[in-house]
XYZ file of C-alpha atoms in Angstrom:
664
model
C 0.365 -0.241 0.046
C 1.312 3.715 -0.983
C 3.597 5.037 2.284
C 1.121 8.722 1.338
C -2.171 9.102 2.216
C -3.866 11.075 -0.372
C -5.077 14.818 -0.414
C -9.499 14.872 -1.107
C -11.001 18.032 -1.927
C -14.758 18.046 -2.015
C -14.905 19.598 -5.452
C -13.988 17.221 -8.053
C -12.927 19.838 -10.564
C -10.798 21.029 -7.955
C -9.488 17.505 -7.103
C -8.998 17.059 -11.160
C -6.603 20.297 -11.610
C -3.813 18.713 -9.757
C -1.795 15.595 -9.067
C -1.173 14.098 -5.892
C 2.227 15.119 -5.924
C 1.162 18.966 -6.378
C -1.661 18.323 -3.930
C 0.621 17.185 -1.319
C 3.291 19.568 -1.961
C 0.498 22.855 -2.216
C -0.633 21.089 1.535
C 2.132 21.226 2.541
C 3.291 25.170 1.543
C -0.146 25.799 2.911
C 0.347 24.425 6.618
C 3.656 26.253 6.609
C 2.091 29.412 5.900
C -0.708 29.068 8.904
C 1.431 27.678 11.554
C 3.911 31.047 10.764
C 0.953 33.220 12.213
C -1.706 30.648 13.691
C -4.393 31.490 10.971
C -4.091 32.467 7.239
C -6.139 35.379 5.912
C -6.601 36.732 2.223
C -4.701 39.512 2.802
C -1.587 37.036 3.913
C -1.599 35.987 0.153
C 0.367 38.793 -1.299
C 3.499 37.911 0.486
C 3.197 34.703 1.529
C 3.289 33.523 -1.989
C 6.401 35.036 -3.159
C 7.605 31.848 -2.687
C 5.889 29.782 -5.179
C 6.513 29.062 -8.828
C 4.981 31.036 -11.291
C 2.753 33.200 -9.065
C 5.991 34.408 -7.029
C 8.991 34.400 -10.032
C 6.267 36.015 -12.413
C 4.416 38.367 -10.063
C 5.697 41.221 -7.817
C 3.790 41.283 -4.603
C 2.250 44.226 -5.733
C 0.825 42.872 -8.517
C -0.848 40.153 -6.271
C -2.151 41.977 -3.504
C -3.774 44.171 -6.207
C -5.125 41.419 -8.004
C -6.602 39.601 -5.002
C -7.540 42.726 -3.371
C -9.918 42.944 -6.575
C -11.239 39.194 -6.208
C -11.563 39.486 -2.434
C -12.559 42.865 -0.952
C -12.461 41.240 2.183
C -8.583 40.662 3.308
C -9.291 39.467 6.729
C -11.155 36.319 5.605
C -9.944 32.862 6.716
C -8.066 31.131 4.016
C -8.817 27.271 4.126
C -7.126 24.659 1.829
C -9.920 24.849 -0.828
C -9.382 28.419 -1.219
C -6.028 28.476 -1.384
C -5.803 26.234 -4.413
C -8.812 28.538 -5.460
C -6.384 31.588 -5.277
C -3.282 29.822 -6.567
C -4.917 28.354 -9.928
C -6.188 32.190 -10.455
C -3.019 33.697 -9.540
C -1.144 31.003 -11.649
C -3.713 31.649 -14.971
C -3.387 35.785 -14.126
C 0.331 35.556 -13.821
C 0.259 33.509 -17.062
C -1.354 36.535 -18.862
C 1.385 38.654 -18.064
C 3.781 36.523 -19.876
C 2.627 35.043 -22.563
C 2.773 31.526 -21.014
C -0.236 29.092 -19.833
C 0.957 26.042 -18.681
C -1.803 23.709 -18.124
C -3.519 24.061 -14.702
C -3.598 20.317 -13.867
C 0.223 19.806 -14.232
C 1.337 23.537 -14.200
C 2.839 23.229 -10.995
C 5.558 20.587 -11.742
C 6.320 22.116 -15.313
C 6.228 25.931 -14.327
C 9.258 26.548 -14.310
C 9.965 24.863 -17.829
C 6.475 25.160 -19.619
C 6.277 28.112 -22.479
C 3.162 26.886 -24.423
C 0.970 29.260 -26.336
C -2.661 28.966 -26.448
C -3.307 29.583 -29.978
C -6.372 28.479 -31.946
C -5.502 26.686 -36.115
C -7.624 29.321 -38.165
C -8.381 26.723 -40.695
C -9.981 24.622 -38.108
C -12.494 27.600 -37.041
C -13.491 28.302 -40.671
C -14.164 24.008 -40.854
C -16.019 23.989 -37.996
C -18.066 27.222 -38.550
C -19.084 25.762 -42.033
C -20.127 22.803 -40.291
C -22.199 24.866 -37.673
C -23.527 27.119 -40.584
C -24.276 23.905 -42.502
C -26.163 21.721 -39.762
C -27.801 24.863 -37.555
C -28.736 27.788 -40.496
C -32.012 27.658 -41.271
C -33.497 25.182 -38.824
C -33.213 27.195 -35.903
C -35.502 30.217 -34.925
C -33.220 31.106 -32.288
C -29.757 31.352 -33.631
C -31.235 32.201 -36.937
C -30.225 35.907 -36.252
C -26.655 34.704 -35.686
C -26.362 32.471 -38.715
C -24.376 31.984 -41.247
C -20.984 33.213 -39.093
C -18.423 34.674 -40.690
C -15.342 32.708 -40.410
C -12.917 35.352 -41.075
C -13.692 36.491 -37.966
C -13.979 35.502 -34.458
C -17.823 35.903 -34.170
C -18.425 32.233 -33.142
C -16.595 32.728 -29.761
C -18.855 35.917 -29.266
C -22.070 34.222 -29.756
C -20.754 30.879 -28.009
C -21.003 33.051 -24.890
C -24.959 32.718 -23.692
C -24.504 29.192 -23.963
C -27.147 28.397 -26.372
C -25.148 27.171 -29.843
C -22.958 24.894 -27.609
C -26.183 23.353 -26.225
C -27.735 23.096 -30.027
C -24.834 22.076 -31.809
C -24.762 19.015 -28.800
C -28.151 18.004 -29.609
C -26.758 18.093 -33.278
C -24.115 15.831 -32.446
C -26.108 13.119 -30.332
C -29.492 14.068 -30.756
C -31.868 14.173 -27.882
C -29.291 14.583 -25.509
C -30.545 18.128 -24.434
C -34.147 18.894 -23.412
C -34.207 22.023 -25.708
C -37.042 23.212 -23.537
C -34.536 23.896 -20.521
C -31.688 26.343 -22.456
C -32.311 29.697 -21.743
C -33.162 31.204 -24.991
C -34.244 34.905 -24.117
C -32.528 37.911 -26.054
C -30.665 38.979 -23.180
C -29.688 36.431 -20.704
C -28.362 38.056 -17.428
C -25.217 35.915 -15.867
C -26.695 33.636 -14.422
C -28.854 32.775 -16.832
C -25.815 31.884 -19.284
C -24.112 30.005 -16.691
C -26.621 28.059 -16.352
C -26.575 27.400 -19.838
C -22.969 26.891 -20.051
C -23.719 24.067 -16.889
C -26.153 22.622 -18.805
C -24.149 22.412 -22.153
C -20.352 20.998 -20.107
C -22.499 18.274 -18.822
C -24.517 17.468 -21.258
C -21.092 17.134 -22.751
C -19.904 14.778 -20.484
C -22.430 12.327 -21.363
C -21.786 11.858 -24.862
C -18.057 11.551 -24.287
C -16.364 14.944 -24.251
C -13.420 15.547 -22.042
C -14.068 18.854 -20.354
C -11.795 18.222 -17.072
C -9.925 21.768 -17.764
C -12.816 23.800 -18.726
C -15.311 25.691 -16.569
C -18.660 27.556 -17.563
C -16.541 30.993 -16.580
C -14.031 29.639 -19.649
C -16.604 29.517 -21.959
C -18.463 32.747 -20.435
C -15.332 34.587 -21.451
C -15.247 32.853 -24.583
C -11.428 31.985 -24.363
C -10.846 30.400 -27.756
C -8.799 27.877 -27.348
C -10.991 26.136 -25.096
C -14.312 27.079 -26.832
C -12.301 25.764 -30.072
C -11.663 22.749 -28.487
C -15.339 21.871 -26.973
C -16.506 22.265 -30.423
C -13.713 20.064 -32.102
C -14.698 17.470 -29.800
C -18.629 17.707 -30.728
C -17.789 17.673 -34.082
C -15.873 14.487 -33.817
C -18.507 12.678 -31.941
C -21.346 13.707 -34.250
C -19.104 12.797 -37.725
C -17.754 9.378 -35.909
C -21.658 8.211 -34.919
C -22.197 5.607 -37.332
C -18.605 3.997 -36.921
C -20.522 0.732 -35.165
C -22.025 -2.414 -36.138
C -25.431 -1.026 -34.874
C -25.421 2.431 -37.332
C -23.852 0.511 -39.614
C -24.327 -3.188 -40.017
C -22.462 -3.326 -43.053
C -19.322 -3.093 -41.823
C -19.289 -6.667 -41.219
C -17.935 -6.883 -44.284
C -14.163 -5.696 -43.124
C -13.770 -8.816 -40.915
C -14.040 -12.957 -41.703
C -15.350 -14.211 -38.463
C -17.101 -14.502 -35.138
C -13.668 -13.130 -33.500
C -12.742 -10.443 -35.571
C -16.095 -9.600 -36.011
C -15.537 -9.373 -31.828
C -12.557 -7.269 -32.510
C -14.164 -5.019 -34.950
C -16.934 -4.329 -31.841
C -13.788 -3.257 -29.379
C -12.148 -0.794 -31.806
C -12.750 2.983 -30.721
C -14.289 4.657 -34.052
C -11.140 6.014 -35.092
C -9.447 2.977 -35.716
C -12.833 1.786 -37.606
C -12.505 4.365 -39.553
C -9.084 3.450 -40.171
C -9.901 -0.504 -41.315
C -12.512 0.566 -43.480
C -9.907 2.577 -45.376
C -7.581 0.585 -45.588
C -10.021 -2.248 -46.377
C -10.324 -0.217 -50.021
C -7.260 1.036 -50.124
C -6.793 -2.907 -50.095
C -9.089 -3.306 -52.757
C -7.525 -0.388 -54.968
C -4.250 -1.863 -54.890
C -2.802 0.351 -52.634
C 0.523 -1.344 -50.990
C 0.723 1.199 -47.600
C -1.476 0.976 -44.733
C -2.365 4.122 -43.169
C -2.336 4.317 -39.098
C -2.953 8.039 -39.247
C -4.803 10.673 -40.107
C -1.640 13.164 -40.393
C 1.645 12.013 -42.168
C 0.365 8.770 -43.582
C -2.215 10.971 -45.710
C 0.558 14.175 -46.683
C 1.093 13.212 -50.218
C -2.764 12.373 -50.673
C -1.999 9.376 -52.635
C -4.152 7.364 -50.142
C -7.474 9.636 -50.827
C -6.321 9.472 -54.559
C -6.435 5.616 -54.470
C -9.731 5.722 -51.679
C -11.956 8.139 -54.036
C -11.071 5.933 -56.737
C -12.456 2.756 -55.491
C -15.630 4.977 -53.804
C -16.404 6.909 -57.164
C -14.590 5.963 -59.989
C -16.831 7.516 -62.509
C -15.053 11.007 -61.134
C -11.545 9.424 -61.488
C -8.833 11.759 -63.059
C -4.977 10.476 -64.328
C -3.529 13.468 -63.421
C -4.236 12.851 -59.760
C -1.983 9.868 -59.031
C 0.658 11.071 -61.798
C 1.108 14.468 -60.925
C 4.494 15.080 -58.989
C 3.601 17.527 -56.595
C 1.784 16.670 -53.202
C 0.105 19.906 -53.184
C -1.015 19.720 -56.798
C -2.253 16.218 -55.963
C -4.418 17.156 -52.878
C -6.080 19.958 -54.798
C -7.206 17.527 -57.385
C -8.442 15.132 -54.160
C -10.502 17.822 -53.583
C -11.692 18.250 -57.144
C -12.901 14.262 -57.205
C -14.566 14.670 -53.409
C -16.521 18.147 -54.550
C -17.715 15.937 -57.275
C -19.038 13.277 -54.520
C -20.474 15.891 -52.417
C -17.968 15.523 -49.995
C -15.697 18.142 -49.803
C -15.585 19.495 -46.600
C -13.938 20.070 -43.597
C -10.089 20.255 -45.350
C -8.051 22.231 -48.131
C -4.999 21.315 -49.643
C -3.035 22.603 -47.592
C -4.912 21.346 -44.946
C -3.805 18.034 -46.311
C 0.054 18.052 -47.139
C 0.006 20.106 -43.837
C -1.071 16.457 -41.983
C -3.939 18.306 -39.937
C -5.020 15.367 -37.977
C -8.684 16.625 -37.150
C -9.180 17.766 -40.234
C -8.389 14.719 -42.360
C -10.031 13.015 -39.413
C -13.267 14.836 -40.687
C -12.573 14.577 -44.140
C -12.551 10.949 -44.049
C -15.443 10.786 -41.863
C -17.328 12.793 -43.844
C -17.293 10.300 -47.128
C -18.032 7.024 -44.827
C -21.181 9.051 -44.153
C -21.445 10.225 -48.068
C -20.651 6.996 -49.589
C -18.935 3.866 -47.583
C -18.871 1.230 -50.480
C -19.568 -1.628 -48.023
C -22.544 -3.967 -48.861
C -23.867 -7.061 -46.872
C -24.131 -10.567 -47.658
C -25.942 -13.629 -46.486
C -23.137 -14.924 -44.515
C -22.054 -11.485 -43.001
C -25.341 -10.955 -41.915
C -25.162 -14.579 -40.280
C -22.145 -13.408 -38.054
C -24.568 -10.143 -37.227
C -27.822 -12.529 -36.133
C -25.530 -14.872 -34.046
C -24.574 -11.240 -31.799
C -25.785 -11.754 -28.137
C -28.696 -8.955 -26.958
C -26.675 -7.038 -24.425
C -28.772 -4.093 -24.896
C -28.477 -3.754 -20.262
C -25.299 -4.564 -20.228
C -24.380 -2.000 -23.146
C -26.264 0.722 -21.414
C -24.233 0.178 -18.153
C -21.350 -0.192 -19.976
C -22.008 3.656 -21.529
C -23.017 5.246 -18.184
C -19.851 3.695 -16.559
C -17.451 4.424 -19.369
C -18.544 8.308 -19.374
C -18.019 7.980 -15.921
C -14.488 6.862 -15.913
C -13.389 9.525 -18.116
C -15.127 12.242 -16.799
C -13.183 12.559 -13.473
C -10.011 13.098 -15.533
C -7.740 9.884 -15.686
C -4.863 10.165 -18.659
C -6.196 7.185 -20.736
C -9.214 7.903 -22.380
C -11.631 5.009 -22.592
C -13.137 4.016 -25.692
C -14.876 0.465 -24.432
C -15.173 -0.229 -20.985
C -14.572 -4.293 -21.189
C -11.848 -4.100 -23.109
C -10.230 -1.263 -21.777
C -10.236 -2.305 -18.529
C -8.564 -5.595 -18.976
C -4.946 -4.496 -17.564
C -5.701 -3.296 -14.931
C -4.097 0.014 -15.348
C -7.462 2.387 -16.209
C -9.049 0.551 -13.215
C -5.832 1.285 -11.004
C -6.150 5.153 -12.103
C -9.775 5.382 -11.777
C -9.330 3.832 -8.031
C -6.303 6.726 -7.355
C -9.028 9.186 -8.708
C -11.778 8.106 -6.089
C -9.740 7.033 -3.193
C -6.218 9.377 -3.478
C -3.303 7.651 -2.225
C -5.044 4.515 -2.252
C -3.353 2.527 -4.549
C 0.538 1.316 -5.037
C 2.002 2.079 -7.587
C 5.298 0.901 -7.115
C 3.884 -2.184 -7.577
C 1.427 -1.386 -10.842
C 2.769 -2.000 -14.149
C 2.109 0.652 -16.831
C 0.721 0.071 -20.505
C 1.502 -1.137 -22.993
C 1.909 -4.476 -21.144
C 2.811 -7.799 -23.406
C 3.145 -10.005 -20.376
C -0.512 -11.287 -19.273
C 0.920 -12.094 -15.298
C 1.756 -8.056 -15.410
C -1.673 -8.095 -16.130
C -3.010 -10.166 -13.902
C -0.767 -8.395 -10.920
C -2.285 -4.904 -11.499
C -5.843 -6.694 -11.719
C -4.869 -8.685 -8.404
C -4.196 -5.036 -6.886
C -7.358 -3.944 -8.304
C -9.567 -6.519 -6.806
C -7.501 -6.126 -3.019
C -8.575 -2.923 -3.131
C -11.844 -3.514 -3.799
C -12.360 -5.919 -0.960
C -10.523 -3.276 1.240
C -13.455 -0.747 -0.132
C -15.712 -3.335 1.386
C -17.012 -4.146 -2.534
C -18.799 -7.546 -2.670
C -16.499 -9.746 -4.482
C -16.905 -13.080 -4.068
C -15.113 -15.739 -5.808
C -13.639 -12.735 -8.196
C -9.905 -12.827 -9.202
C -7.813 -10.495 -10.573
C -7.547 -12.918 -14.252
C -11.396 -13.106 -13.956
C -10.793 -9.030 -15.187
C -7.978 -9.939 -17.594
C -10.410 -12.576 -19.291
C -12.819 -9.782 -19.550
C -15.659 -11.174 -17.819
C -18.441 -8.770 -18.454
C -21.053 -9.463 -15.683
C -18.029 -9.184 -13.102
C -16.398 -5.889 -14.634
C -20.109 -4.164 -14.974
C -20.745 -5.557 -10.669
C -16.807 -4.190 -9.981
C -17.621 -0.381 -11.542
C -20.993 -0.287 -10.186
C -19.617 -0.869 -6.296
C -16.822 1.850 -7.356
C -19.104 4.457 -8.550
C -21.496 4.406 -5.961
C -18.869 4.346 -3.475
C -17.428 7.464 -5.066
C -21.097 9.361 -4.757
C -20.832 8.173 -1.389
C -17.370 9.478 -0.243
C -18.450 12.377 -2.279
C -21.815 12.903 0.274
C -20.039 11.818 3.527
C -17.650 14.712 3.224
C -20.305 17.064 2.635
C -22.125 15.937 5.448
C -20.967 18.165 8.444
C -22.646 16.029 11.404
C -21.463 12.753 10.313
C -18.146 13.240 11.758
C -17.111 9.836 9.383
C -19.947 7.727 9.617
C -20.125 6.146 6.598
C -23.405 7.269 4.094
C -25.887 4.561 2.793
C -28.464 3.979 0.157
C -30.978 4.760 3.321
C -29.870 8.050 3.803
C -30.498 9.163 0.157
C -33.540 7.638 -0.060
C -34.467 9.064 3.517
C -33.238 12.468 2.263
C -35.198 12.495 -0.489
C -38.293 11.807 0.760
C -37.683 14.709 3.246
C -37.241 16.969 0.970
C -40.489 16.035 -1.201
C -42.623 15.652 1.294
C -41.146 19.747 3.222
C -42.401 20.235 -0.425
C -46.045 20.049 0.559
C -46.249 16.794 -1.624
C -47.724 13.215 -0.540
C -45.523 11.196 -3.222
C -43.150 9.684 -1.291
C -39.893 6.634 -2.988
C -40.416 3.531 -1.288
C -36.927 2.487 -2.938
C -34.477 2.722 -5.700
C -36.664 0.361 -8.252
C -40.334 1.628 -6.842
C -42.458 1.414 -9.973
C -44.247 4.502 -9.571
C -40.811 6.729 -10.444
C -41.092 5.353 -13.999
C -43.770 8.525 -14.627
C -40.850 10.851 -13.283
C -43.234 13.522 -10.862
C -41.269 11.871 -7.797
C -38.300 13.598 -9.465
C -39.593 16.590 -10.590
C -40.950 17.453 -7.259
C -37.490 16.898 -5.481
C -35.687 19.043 -8.443
C -38.657 21.734 -7.423
C -37.612 21.130 -3.495
C -34.187 22.352 -3.448
C -34.319 24.374 -6.339
C -37.858 26.203 -6.688
C -37.468 28.107 -10.276
C -35.941 25.257 -11.396
C -39.249 23.228 -12.798
C -41.595 25.049 -15.323
C -44.540 22.685 -14.712
C -46.254 23.741 -17.156
C -43.772 21.527 -19.614
C -44.456 18.378 -17.078
C -46.952 15.903 -18.778
C -49.023 13.615 -16.302
C -46.634 10.276 -16.966
C -49.930 8.067 -18.568
C -48.497 6.926 -21.723
C -44.756 5.966 -22.761
C -44.450 9.096 -24.547
C -45.458 11.084 -21.972
C -42.704 9.349 -19.406
C -39.845 9.969 -21.993
C -40.655 14.061 -22.163
C -40.804 14.157 -18.121
C -37.194 11.743 -18.008
C -35.708 13.710 -20.808
C -36.591 16.860 -19.193
C -35.510 15.483 -15.797
C -32.017 14.606 -17.074
C -31.437 18.309 -18.572
C -33.092 20.346 -15.231
C -30.389 17.942 -13.031
C -27.665 19.011 -15.359
C -29.059 22.421 -15.857
C -28.209 23.108 -11.828
C -25.192 21.114 -12.035
C -25.370 17.688 -11.511
C -22.524 15.061 -13.339
C -24.868 12.115 -14.576
C -24.794 9.780 -17.063
C -27.960 8.237 -17.058
C -31.438 7.618 -20.377
C -33.900 8.831 -20.339
C -34.762 5.255 -20.615
C -33.308 4.371 -17.152
C -35.868 6.378 -15.262
C -38.875 5.486 -17.241
C -37.741 1.219 -16.525
C -36.430 2.090 -13.038
C -33.229 0.984 -13.363
C -32.123 1.163 -9.895
C -28.279 1.137 -10.123
C -29.239 4.521 -12.380
C -32.192 5.751 -10.057
C -29.647 5.435 -6.830
C -26.958 7.848 -9.177
C -29.751 10.281 -10.112
C -31.161 10.652 -6.249
C -27.447 10.905 -4.775
C -26.349 13.621 -7.566
C -29.028 15.992 -6.837
C -28.479 15.347 -2.661
C -24.482 16.077 -2.991
C -25.528 19.175 -5.725
C -28.180 20.435 -2.671
C -25.722 20.133 -0.282
C -22.721 21.734 -1.833
C -25.193 24.753 -2.578
C -26.793 26.113 0.787
C -26.775 29.286 -0.298
C -28.787 28.829 -4.050
C -30.697 26.418 -2.114
C -32.173 29.052 0.231
C -32.540 31.306 -2.086
C -34.628 29.235 -4.267
C -37.398 29.365 -0.835
C -36.521 26.406 1.090
C -34.735 26.809 4.784
C -32.167 23.995 5.477
C -34.659 23.981 8.962
C -37.566 22.247 7.243
C -35.562 18.551 6.638
C -34.344 19.137 10.716
C -31.939 17.104 12.164
C -32.004 14.690 9.783
C -29.908 17.117 7.502
C -26.655 19.417 8.528
C -25.034 20.855 6.017
C -21.556 23.244 6.135
C -21.846 26.924 5.513
C -19.840 26.414 2.340
C -19.198 23.709 -0.142
C -15.305 23.088 1.447
C -13.812 20.855 3.210
C -12.230 21.070 6.520
C -8.433 20.258 6.098
C -8.873 17.892 9.125
C -11.550 16.445 7.387
C -10.046 16.001 4.374
C -7.148 13.904 5.405
C -8.994 11.750 7.772
C -11.836 11.233 4.977
C -8.511 9.961 2.849
C -7.052 7.741 6.002
C -11.014 5.973 5.968
C -10.635 5.204 2.082
C -6.905 3.126 2.928
């Protein structure tokens, strides 16, 4: 077991800005500063932070004092560890803006001395994404029509994105139905609160479709920070373009495989890899000798594109394309060919020869959507029919995959069942959920060629699970290596549940280390709904009466009275009415700030696990936002002694350390 306790803070976003090494170093400096005078105030920070990298080296004491006075007028306020971290991040950003250096927040403490990266954007990518937005949203949206088309030669995109509406609409284009558009604030002039709500809805919904938004906050979008806005747009568009690259959406992909074993391998590939496999499948038919392994260096000479388009649209073949020696000229001829196919989008000839990976991927994905050149046959249909119906497993896999990616682990997960088999991803997730619990000295980092090394990792995963009191009867590390789906799902459910219970425990002031249980969450929800005057109660997390969604709408209204527009709520009698309510519930919760990964079907079918996570997420939001809760018209006394909350969302330093100790 690791010889160091992990440092745990109550705000997941703040936790994800730092590695454990950084947190330990910062905690040590914070404790040292506070010990000098017995307390640490806002007014002390300007001088005491002079010893810290970036904020001490690149800003004078006067500059730090002036900046902090503007942010925090009450200089005699005490500073706890979480406020200390927030001040450090703000000063770091301020220092970077002054020097032109913008080291990535999550590792700035370690790299500040050497990192001099500039946050630049690709004008070519911006123009391409603007064209995509104009194409998909122009003319089809009443609110956006006054802003579209966007001129790609200007920075209008970032101005329009500041109210959050465009980004929310773009998410719905990528994955239709993700956001209930009735929850988007679309007044002509939005106040700061409404704008923040839109961006909160946007970021939580982006996470729910697979975007990585660990280092993006609502303020970044409100301020229109160009590299962050463009990066988010890039991810959303990529998800849209790759949406059909799976056997469910495009069963013709079965033509790429010869037997059931290859079929299983294909199903486990991420969409980008399937796209490359599809491309190489056609290139082989064209007699192209090379294997394309990326969307950058391997396509720079445009030869692969010329062969691909000749196979897919031979009627537009130009012999000069392969005969020409200049790659730039060849790229122009390739785009002429693509234009005749109706596929000249996303990149220019210059983008091809410069090897722009994002735009080349978008170009190939668009070609796949328009003309994939595949056809199904009887033999291949039989392969599809032999596939197991694992709809429920797929839904759970999706929820766990999105949750794990949202934690900010370094490995992006494309397929849970495949990606966890070496144990490393699970160890990363465990370290995020319970910092310091993993013994990294005995962990084996990918790539791992020896099977027994994978087993070693998974054995530690199982050992930690037992330490956290998971139910792991007859489960061994080798079961994870073998990819047994039911066992993997069972482990991940217990890990996800443990995570939310620990977050709640850290915010329950009266618990003093007492574990939070499912019964506590159930009781809290019933008390909140009852306090609003409703007679509805939830008997359990599998109570079939929950399928109409009314209870959760009443719960959301109880924690924030302005959250629900009851004029939009249906009676929840028919299946369609239930789905409308469920979609509305999910969007309201995300708009408040709940990070949830369930689907409307999980509510209408009363999926016990997802119902628990939804209820717990609402409870977590409520405990973290007592001021908003009171502003909504509810008083703390309504829940009596059943629910005592802290006056702010921070965790006391001693509580932070002890909670980490409890987990180890």
